[in-house]
Amino acid sequence: MSSARLATSLFATSFATRPTVVGSAPGRVNLIGEHTDYNGGPVLPVALERRTSVAAGPWNCWQAVTSLDGTVHRLDLDGPLRHDWTDYLVGVARELRARGAAPAGARVAVAGTVPVGAGLASSAALTVAAARTLALLAGRSLRTADLVDVAFRAEHDRVGVRCGRMDQTVAAQAERGTALLFETGIGTLERVPFGGRLWIVETGLSHRLAGGELNQRRRECDEALELCRAWRPGLRFLAQLAPADLPEVARRLPPPLLPRVRHVVTETARTRAAALALAAGDLAAVGRLLVEGHQSLRQDYRSTVPEADFLVERAVAHGAFGARLTGAGWGGAVVLLAPAERESRILAGTSRDFGDRFGRVPEAWSTRASAGVRREAPPAGPG
Ligand code: GLA
């Protein structure tokens, strides 16, 4: 069932009426460019076919329900956050209100097919879909840049996860059949055609705690940037450093900051190289860069988990072009790129090895590059 249909039917069962507006946005899988978006570097994400939908109707206060628990919660836009999924919705509503683009109240139902805690940006799918839907309910159509900003500020400023802008940008801007090369330092977007299939293999470890780890890495990067500025006063982002600068960085930075900077600098070069290789259709070269990127996350950024290291190693041994942990890390999922004619054998072998080692079969599914946020026609049907 489509996520729009799921949200519409949840709305109907929860509120005994039909929604006025339904909007949806995709999760994303980041092909490469990890932990570069808050360091001014490039990212290369792809929008998933899996989406989150938000169905909404006008009301005199705020009420929300998700398919995850089916309970209607009353939300207080001015009260303390509850430290659950509703914080993202409240964050969006507050940001819209600050721009005069929020309805006075709303009933909201959220449902979808983006796994939560798998490093696939379910939170950005929710915030971008909610921003579009609630603004429409208030009779406003936000520009895409404002939509991204509302969703980013909801998560970054209101919920307090010190993320970059990759997830919200791809959820809002993606186009079918393309990966998005987003140069976060200068804000440019380039669409790289990609008609193939990507596999997602979930480690089964939820990265819900990533907020804490991510925030710590972000602090380390900020500190490293400060120290580098003593020697390069004009430096705006770590990603502006070149690989040739690393020996000087090594002389000036205390451990463990050097490996963090090394990851950002080498990942920046890998991401640009991967975009060129993808545009040239050289998937073998893209795959090699994915594996190098994973090793850098493992050794330098220290954001991987043994389950992901194992999946990458086995996928390559079975003949994948490459694989790497995608998203923030500390759990989540591996993205795997494989030759079409050998996909099923590679997936079967990798899953079997994982089962032998960890005693459970990992969730594995595929996606093609899909499109960003959209208004959905409320599906017809009972309710
Ligand atoms: C999370 C953040 C993104 C990005 C990635 C790491 O998904 O939301 O902005 O920083 O981690 O690349």
Short mmCIF file of C-alpha atoms and ligand atoms in Angstrom, two decimals:
data_model
loop_
_atom_site.label_atom_id
_atom_site.label_comp_id
_atom_site.label_asym_id
_atom_site.label_seq_id
_atom_site.Cartn_x
_atom_site.Cartn_y
_atom_site.Cartn_z
CA MET A 1 0.00 0.00 0.00
CA SER A 2 1.34 3.49 -0.78
CA SER A 3 2.34 5.68 2.16
CA ALA A 4 -0.32 8.24 1.12
CA ARG A 5 -3.02 5.59 1.34
CA LEU A 6 -1.69 4.42 4.71
CA ALA A 7 -1.72 7.96 6.13
CA THR A 8 -5.17 8.70 4.71
CA SER A 9 -6.63 5.57 6.18
CA LEU A 10 -4.93 6.18 9.56
CA PHE A 11 -6.38 9.71 9.52
CA ALA A 12 -9.86 8.37 8.76
CA THR A 13 -9.78 5.73 11.51
CA SER A 14 -8.29 8.11 14.09
CA PHE A 15 -10.42 11.19 13.42
CA ALA A 16 -13.54 9.76 11.71
CA THR A 17 -13.23 12.13 8.75
CA ARG A 18 -11.09 12.52 5.64
CA PRO A 19 -7.92 14.66 5.47
CA THR A 20 -7.90 17.95 3.56
CA VAL A 21 -4.27 17.75 2.40
CA VAL A 22 -1.85 14.84 2.02
CA GLY A 23 1.85 15.29 1.25
CA SER A 24 4.75 12.88 1.11
CA ALA A 25 8.55 12.92 1.00
CA PRO A 26 11.12 10.17 0.48
CA GLY A 27 13.78 8.77 2.77
CA ARG A 28 17.26 8.83 1.28
CA VAL A 29 20.26 6.61 0.90
CA ASN A 30 23.55 8.44 0.77
CA LEU A 31 25.72 6.87 -1.90
CA ILE A 32 28.82 8.65 -0.58
CA GLY A 33 29.83 11.90 1.14
CA GLU A 34 29.36 11.02 4.81
CA HIS A 35 29.81 13.61 7.54
CA THR A 36 30.81 16.15 4.92
CA ASP A 37 27.56 18.15 4.88
CA TYR A 38 28.31 20.01 8.13
CA ASN A 39 31.91 20.52 6.99
CA GLY A 40 31.19 22.33 3.72
CA GLY A 41 31.87 19.30 1.52
CA PRO A 42 29.91 17.43 -1.16
CA VAL A 43 27.30 14.66 -0.67
CA LEU A 44 25.80 12.30 -3.24
CA PRO A 45 22.44 11.02 -1.96
CA VAL A 46 19.60 9.27 -3.78
CA ALA A 47 15.91 9.55 -2.80
CA LEU A 48 14.32 6.21 -1.88
CA GLU A 49 11.13 4.83 -3.37
CA ARG A 50 10.01 4.45 0.25
CA ARG A 51 8.20 7.53 1.53
CA THR A 52 6.58 9.06 4.58
CA SER A 53 3.16 10.67 4.15
CA VAL A 54 1.47 13.28 6.28
CA ALA A 55 -2.33 13.60 6.08
CA ALA A 56 -3.79 16.70 7.72
CA GLY A 57 -7.06 18.49 8.30
CA PRO A 58 -7.96 21.74 10.08
CA TRP A 59 -8.73 21.64 13.82
CA ASN A 60 -8.90 24.00 16.79
CA CYS A 61 -5.83 22.50 18.52
CA TRP A 62 -2.95 20.17 17.54
CA GLN A 63 -3.45 16.41 17.47
CA ALA A 64 -1.20 13.80 15.89
CA VAL A 65 -1.09 10.08 15.36
CA THR A 66 1.47 7.79 13.74
CA SER A 67 1.07 4.27 12.41
CA LEU A 68 3.95 3.29 14.73
CA ASP A 69 1.73 3.41 17.84
CA GLY A 70 -1.76 4.36 16.62
CA THR A 71 -2.37 6.64 19.64
CA VAL A 72 -3.70 10.16 19.15
CA HIS A 73 -1.44 12.63 21.00
CA ARG A 74 -2.44 16.17 21.86
CA LEU A 75 0.46 18.50 21.09
CA ASP A 76 1.30 21.77 22.80
CA LEU A 77 3.36 23.99 20.49
CA ASP A 78 4.51 26.08 23.44
CA GLY A 79 5.15 23.31 25.93
CA PRO A 80 8.32 21.29 26.53
CA LEU A 81 9.32 18.69 23.93
CA ARG A 82 8.35 15.08 24.72
CA HIS A 83 11.51 13.41 23.37
CA ASP A 84 9.63 11.28 20.87
CA TRP A 85 8.61 11.49 17.20
CA THR A 86 6.12 14.29 17.89
CA ASP A 87 9.05 16.68 18.57
CA TYR A 88 9.78 16.72 14.82
CA LEU A 89 6.20 17.68 14.06
CA VAL A 90 6.11 20.32 16.79
CA GLY A 91 9.46 21.64 15.48
CA VAL A 92 8.00 22.00 11.98
CA ALA A 93 4.82 23.67 13.28
CA ARG A 94 6.86 26.15 15.34
CA GLU A 95 9.11 26.99 12.38
CA LEU A 96 6.10 27.48 10.11
CA ARG A 97 4.41 29.65 12.74
CA ALA A 98 7.53 31.83 12.97
CA ARG A 99 7.14 32.43 9.21
CA GLY A 100 3.39 33.04 9.43
CA ALA A 101 2.77 29.84 7.45
CA ALA A 102 1.22 27.53 10.07
CA PRO A 103 -2.46 26.69 10.45
CA ALA A 104 -4.02 27.65 13.83
CA GLY A 105 -4.33 23.96 14.64
CA ALA A 106 -4.45 20.65 12.80
CA ARG A 107 -5.17 16.98 13.04
CA VAL A 108 -2.27 15.05 11.57
CA ALA A 109 -1.71 11.38 10.68
CA VAL A 110 1.77 10.13 9.76
CA ALA A 111 2.47 6.82 8.06
CA GLY A 112 5.04 5.45 5.69
CA THR A 113 7.50 2.84 4.64
CA VAL A 114 10.85 4.45 5.51
CA PRO A 115 12.44 2.37 8.29
CA VAL A 116 13.09 4.40 11.43
CA GLY A 117 16.61 4.37 12.92
CA ALA A 118 18.17 2.72 9.86
CA GLY A 119 20.24 5.72 8.73
CA LEU A 120 17.80 6.42 5.89
CA ALA A 121 16.65 9.88 6.98
CA SER A 122 13.16 9.00 8.16
CA SER A 123 13.19 12.22 10.21
CA ALA A 124 13.80 14.41 7.13
CA ALA A 125 11.08 12.53 5.22
CA LEU A 126 8.72 13.40 8.08
CA THR A 127 9.77 17.04 8.51
CA VAL A 128 9.79 17.84 4.78
CA ALA A 129 6.42 16.12 4.19
CA ALA A 130 4.96 17.84 7.27
CA ALA A 131 6.29 21.27 6.26
CA ARG A 132 4.75 21.00 2.80
CA THR A 133 1.42 19.60 4.05
CA LEU A 134 0.88 21.95 7.00
CA ALA A 135 1.82 25.03 4.96
CA LEU A 136 -0.71 23.97 2.30
CA LEU A 137 -3.30 23.51 5.04
CA ALA A 138 -2.60 27.13 6.03
CA GLY A 139 -3.08 28.16 2.38
CA ARG A 140 0.63 28.75 1.81
CA SER A 141 2.96 27.21 -0.73
CA LEU A 142 6.56 27.51 0.47
CA ARG A 143 9.48 27.96 -1.90
CA THR A 144 11.69 24.86 -1.93
CA ALA A 145 14.53 26.70 -0.18
CA ASP A 146 12.16 27.72 2.64
CA LEU A 147 10.79 24.20 2.88
CA VAL A 148 14.34 22.85 3.36
CA ASP A 149 15.03 25.55 5.91
CA VAL A 150 11.88 24.83 7.95
CA ALA A 151 12.67 21.09 8.00
CA PHE A 152 16.37 21.65 8.82
CA ARG A 153 15.65 24.11 11.63
CA ALA A 154 12.97 21.82 13.09
CA GLU A 155 15.55 19.04 13.46
CA HIS A 156 18.70 21.06 14.11
CA ASP A 157 17.45 23.96 16.26
CA ARG A 158 14.29 22.55 17.82
CA VAL A 159 15.02 18.82 18.28
CA GLY A 160 18.74 19.50 18.74
CA VAL A 161 20.37 17.00 16.36
CA ARG A 162 23.31 18.93 14.91
CA CYS A 163 22.86 17.55 11.40
CA GLY A 164 23.79 19.16 8.09
CA ARG A 165 21.33 19.89 5.27
CA MET A 166 21.80 16.81 3.10
CA ASP A 167 18.68 14.90 4.16
CA GLN A 168 16.20 17.76 3.92
CA THR A 169 17.68 18.90 0.60
CA VAL A 170 17.39 15.53 -1.11
CA ALA A 171 13.90 14.93 0.37
CA ALA A 172 12.80 18.25 -1.13
CA GLN A 173 14.84 18.41 -4.34
CA ALA A 174 15.36 14.88 -5.66
CA GLU A 175 14.29 13.95 -9.17
CA ARG A 176 13.58 10.45 -10.40
CA GLY A 177 16.48 8.58 -12.02
CA THR A 178 19.18 10.84 -10.62
CA ALA A 179 21.56 11.08 -7.68
CA LEU A 180 22.02 14.57 -6.27
CA LEU A 181 25.53 16.02 -6.03
CA PHE A 182 25.05 18.73 -3.42
CA GLU A 183 28.08 20.91 -2.71
CA THR A 184 27.10 22.05 0.75
CA GLY A 185 29.83 24.71 1.02
CA ILE A 186 28.51 26.73 -1.92
CA GLY A 187 24.97 25.32 -2.12
CA THR A 188 25.06 24.06 -5.73
CA LEU A 189 23.03 21.04 -6.87
CA GLU A 190 23.94 18.86 -9.82
CA ARG A 191 21.85 15.91 -10.97
CA VAL A 192 23.79 12.80 -11.94
CA PRO A 193 21.76 10.30 -13.98
CA PHE A 194 21.49 6.95 -12.26
CA GLY A 195 18.95 4.47 -13.62
CA GLY A 196 20.27 1.45 -11.71
CA ARG A 197 19.30 -0.22 -8.50
CA LEU A 198 20.81 0.16 -5.05
CA TRP A 199 20.50 -2.46 -2.34
CA ILE A 200 19.96 -1.58 1.29
CA VAL A 201 21.05 -4.17 3.84
CA GLU A 202 20.04 -3.28 7.38
CA THR A 203 22.38 -4.14 10.25
CA GLY A 204 19.34 -4.40 12.54
CA LEU A 205 20.99 -2.00 14.99
CA SER A 206 18.94 1.12 15.48
CA HIS A 207 20.99 4.30 15.45
CA ARG A 208 18.58 6.23 17.65
CA LEU A 209 21.53 7.31 19.76
CA ALA A 210 23.20 8.86 16.74
CA GLY A 211 22.10 12.30 17.93
CA GLY A 212 24.61 12.06 20.78
CA GLU A 213 27.46 10.59 18.72
CA LEU A 214 26.77 12.90 15.78
CA ASN A 215 26.78 15.93 18.06
CA GLN A 216 30.11 14.82 19.52
CA ARG A 217 31.68 14.46 16.05
CA ARG A 218 30.32 17.84 15.12
CA ARG A 219 31.98 19.39 18.19
CA GLU A 220 35.27 17.71 17.26
CA CYS A 221 35.04 19.10 13.72
CA ASP A 222 34.25 22.60 15.03
CA GLU A 223 37.24 22.42 17.35
CA ALA A 224 39.51 21.17 14.53
CA LEU A 225 38.33 24.04 12.31
CA GLU A 226 39.13 26.57 15.05
CA LEU A 227 42.66 25.16 15.42
CA CYS A 228 43.24 25.10 11.66
CA ARG A 229 42.17 28.75 11.44
CA ALA A 230 45.14 29.75 13.59
CA TRP A 231 47.23 28.78 10.59
CA ARG A 232 44.72 29.39 7.77
CA PRO A 233 42.72 32.44 8.91
CA GLY A 234 40.38 32.46 5.90
CA LEU A 235 39.33 28.83 6.24
CA ARG A 236 35.52 28.53 6.33
CA PHE A 237 35.10 24.75 6.24
CA LEU A 238 37.26 21.69 6.90
CA ALA A 239 36.35 20.42 3.43
CA GLN A 240 38.35 23.30 1.91
CA LEU A 241 41.56 21.64 3.07
CA ALA A 242 43.38 19.62 0.41
CA PRO A 243 44.95 16.20 0.92
CA ALA A 244 48.34 17.97 0.61
CA ASP A 245 47.48 19.99 3.76
CA LEU A 246 47.21 16.89 5.93
CA PRO A 247 50.89 16.77 7.05
CA GLU A 248 50.53 20.34 8.37
CA VAL A 249 47.20 19.41 10.02
CA ALA A 250 49.02 16.49 11.66
CA ARG A 251 51.58 18.88 13.19
CA ARG A 252 48.94 21.22 14.57
CA LEU A 253 46.04 19.03 15.78
CA PRO A 254 45.95 16.79 18.83
CA PRO A 255 44.61 13.26 18.54
CA PRO A 256 41.80 12.30 17.93
CA LEU A 257 41.11 15.35 15.77
CA LEU A 258 43.56 14.50 12.98
CA PRO A 259 41.73 11.34 11.79
CA ARG A 260 38.40 13.22 11.83
CA VAL A 261 39.85 15.89 9.52
CA ARG A 262 41.52 13.25 7.37
CA HIS A 263 38.13 11.59 6.86
CA VAL A 264 36.47 14.85 5.82
CA VAL A 265 39.27 15.74 3.40
CA THR A 266 39.59 12.32 1.77
CA GLU A 267 35.77 11.82 1.69
CA THR A 268 35.40 15.15 -0.11
CA ALA A 269 37.80 13.95 -2.84
CA ARG A 270 36.11 10.51 -3.02
CA THR A 271 32.63 12.00 -3.35
CA ARG A 272 33.59 14.24 -6.28
CA ALA A 273 35.39 11.31 -7.93
CA ALA A 274 32.34 9.08 -7.38
CA ALA A 275 30.02 11.65 -9.01
CA LEU A 276 32.30 11.72 -12.08
CA ALA A 277 32.52 7.92 -12.21
CA LEU A 278 28.73 7.60 -11.86
CA ALA A 279 28.17 10.12 -14.66
CA ALA A 280 30.57 8.07 -16.82
CA GLY A 281 28.69 4.86 -15.97
CA ASP A 282 31.80 3.36 -14.33
CA LEU A 283 30.06 1.51 -11.49
CA ALA A 284 33.18 -0.53 -10.68
CA ALA A 285 35.03 2.71 -9.89
CA VAL A 286 32.07 3.98 -7.82
CA GLY A 287 32.12 0.70 -5.90
CA ARG A 288 35.83 1.00 -5.08
CA LEU A 289 35.25 4.50 -3.73
CA LEU A 290 32.37 3.23 -1.56
CA VAL A 291 34.64 0.64 0.03
CA GLU A 292 37.40 3.22 0.60
CA GLY A 293 34.78 5.50 2.14
CA HIS A 294 33.70 2.74 4.50
CA GLN A 295 37.29 2.10 5.60
CA SER A 296 37.68 5.80 6.31
CA LEU A 297 34.49 5.78 8.43
CA ARG A 298 35.79 2.74 10.28
CA GLN A 299 39.35 3.87 10.93
CA ASP A 300 39.19 7.66 10.93
CA TYR A 301 35.64 8.74 11.76
CA ARG A 302 34.94 5.71 13.95
CA SER A 303 31.24 5.67 13.12
CA THR A 304 30.84 2.08 11.94
CA VAL A 305 29.74 -1.06 13.80
CA PRO A 306 31.13 -4.61 13.36
CA GLU A 307 27.89 -5.75 11.68
CA ALA A 308 28.35 -3.13 8.94
CA ASP A 309 32.08 -3.90 8.55
CA PHE A 310 31.17 -7.55 8.10
CA LEU A 311 28.43 -6.84 5.51
CA VAL A 312 30.79 -4.69 3.44
CA GLU A 313 33.54 -7.27 3.54
CA ARG A 314 31.24 -10.17 2.56
CA ALA A 315 29.43 -8.18 -0.15
CA VAL A 316 32.74 -7.43 -1.84
CA ALA A 317 33.91 -11.04 -1.42
CA HIS A 318 30.72 -12.18 -3.20
CA GLY A 319 31.35 -9.84 -6.13
CA ALA A 320 29.61 -6.53 -5.33
CA PHE A 321 31.12 -3.42 -6.94
CA GLY A 322 31.21 -1.99 -3.44
CA ALA A 323 29.29 -1.25 -0.25
CA ARG A 324 29.48 1.10 2.70
CA LEU A 325 27.66 2.12 5.83
CA THR A 326 25.24 4.88 4.86
CA GLY A 327 23.88 7.76 6.97
CA ALA A 328 25.09 8.93 10.35
CA GLY A 329 26.33 5.48 11.42
CA TRP A 330 26.63 3.77 14.81
CA GLY A 331 24.16 1.22 13.43
CA GLY A 332 21.79 1.63 10.51
CA ALA A 333 22.20 0.16 7.05
CA VAL A 334 24.75 -0.62 4.36
CA VAL A 335 24.27 0.55 0.77
CA LEU A 336 25.40 -2.03 -1.77
CA LEU A 337 26.09 -1.58 -5.47
CA ALA A 338 26.23 -4.77 -7.53
CA PRO A 339 26.26 -5.83 -11.19
CA ALA A 340 22.59 -6.43 -12.14
CA GLU A 341 23.17 -9.95 -13.40
CA ARG A 342 24.80 -11.07 -10.13
CA GLU A 343 22.64 -9.17 -7.63
CA SER A 344 20.61 -12.07 -6.31
CA ARG A 345 23.63 -14.32 -5.78
CA ILE A 346 25.58 -11.56 -4.02
CA LEU A 347 22.63 -10.72 -1.76
CA ALA A 348 21.94 -14.35 -0.92
CA GLY A 349 25.61 -15.06 -0.10
CA THR A 350 26.01 -11.91 1.99
CA SER A 351 22.79 -12.59 3.96
CA ARG A 352 23.79 -16.21 4.55
CA ASP A 353 27.23 -15.21 5.88
CA PHE A 354 25.65 -12.58 8.13
CA GLY A 355 23.21 -15.19 9.46
CA ASP A 356 26.06 -17.60 10.21
CA ARG A 357 28.01 -14.90 12.04
CA PHE A 358 25.24 -13.00 13.88
CA GLY A 359 22.45 -15.58 14.09
CA ARG A 360 19.79 -13.59 12.23
CA VAL A 361 18.93 -12.76 8.63
CA PRO A 362 19.33 -9.06 7.77
CA GLU A 363 16.53 -7.11 6.07
CA ALA A 364 17.61 -6.43 2.48
CA TRP A 365 15.67 -4.53 -0.18
CA SER A 366 16.37 -2.45 -3.23
CA THR A 367 15.42 0.95 -4.56
CA ARG A 368 15.83 3.06 -7.64
CA ALA A 369 16.48 6.79 -7.50
CA SER A 370 13.12 8.40 -6.80
CA ALA A 371 11.54 11.87 -6.57
CA GLY A 372 11.32 14.41 -3.75
CA VAL A 373 8.42 15.93 -1.83
CA ARG A 374 5.01 16.12 -3.48
CA ARG A 375 1.39 16.82 -2.74
CA GLU A 376 -0.63 13.63 -2.99
CA ALA A 377 -4.19 13.45 -4.22
CA PRO A 378 -6.03 12.11 -1.14
CA PRO A 379 -6.74 8.51 -2.21
CA ALA A 380 -10.44 7.79 -2.66
CA GLY A 381 -12.02 5.10 -0.56
CA PRO A 382 -13.96 4.49 2.61
CA GLY A 383 -13.66 7.00 5.45
C1 GLA B 1 22.83 12.43 9.45
C2 GLA B 1 22.60 13.92 9.29
C3 GLA B 1 23.11 14.39 7.94
C4 GLA B 1 24.56 13.98 7.73
C5 GLA B 1 24.72 12.48 8.00
C6 GLA B 1 26.16 12.05 7.95
O1 GLA B 1 22.04 11.73 8.53
O2 GLA B 1 21.22 14.19 9.38
O3 GLA B 1 22.97 15.79 7.84
O4 GLA B 1 25.40 14.74 8.55
O5 GLA B 1 24.21 12.12 9.27
O6 GLA B 1 26.68 12.18 6.66
#
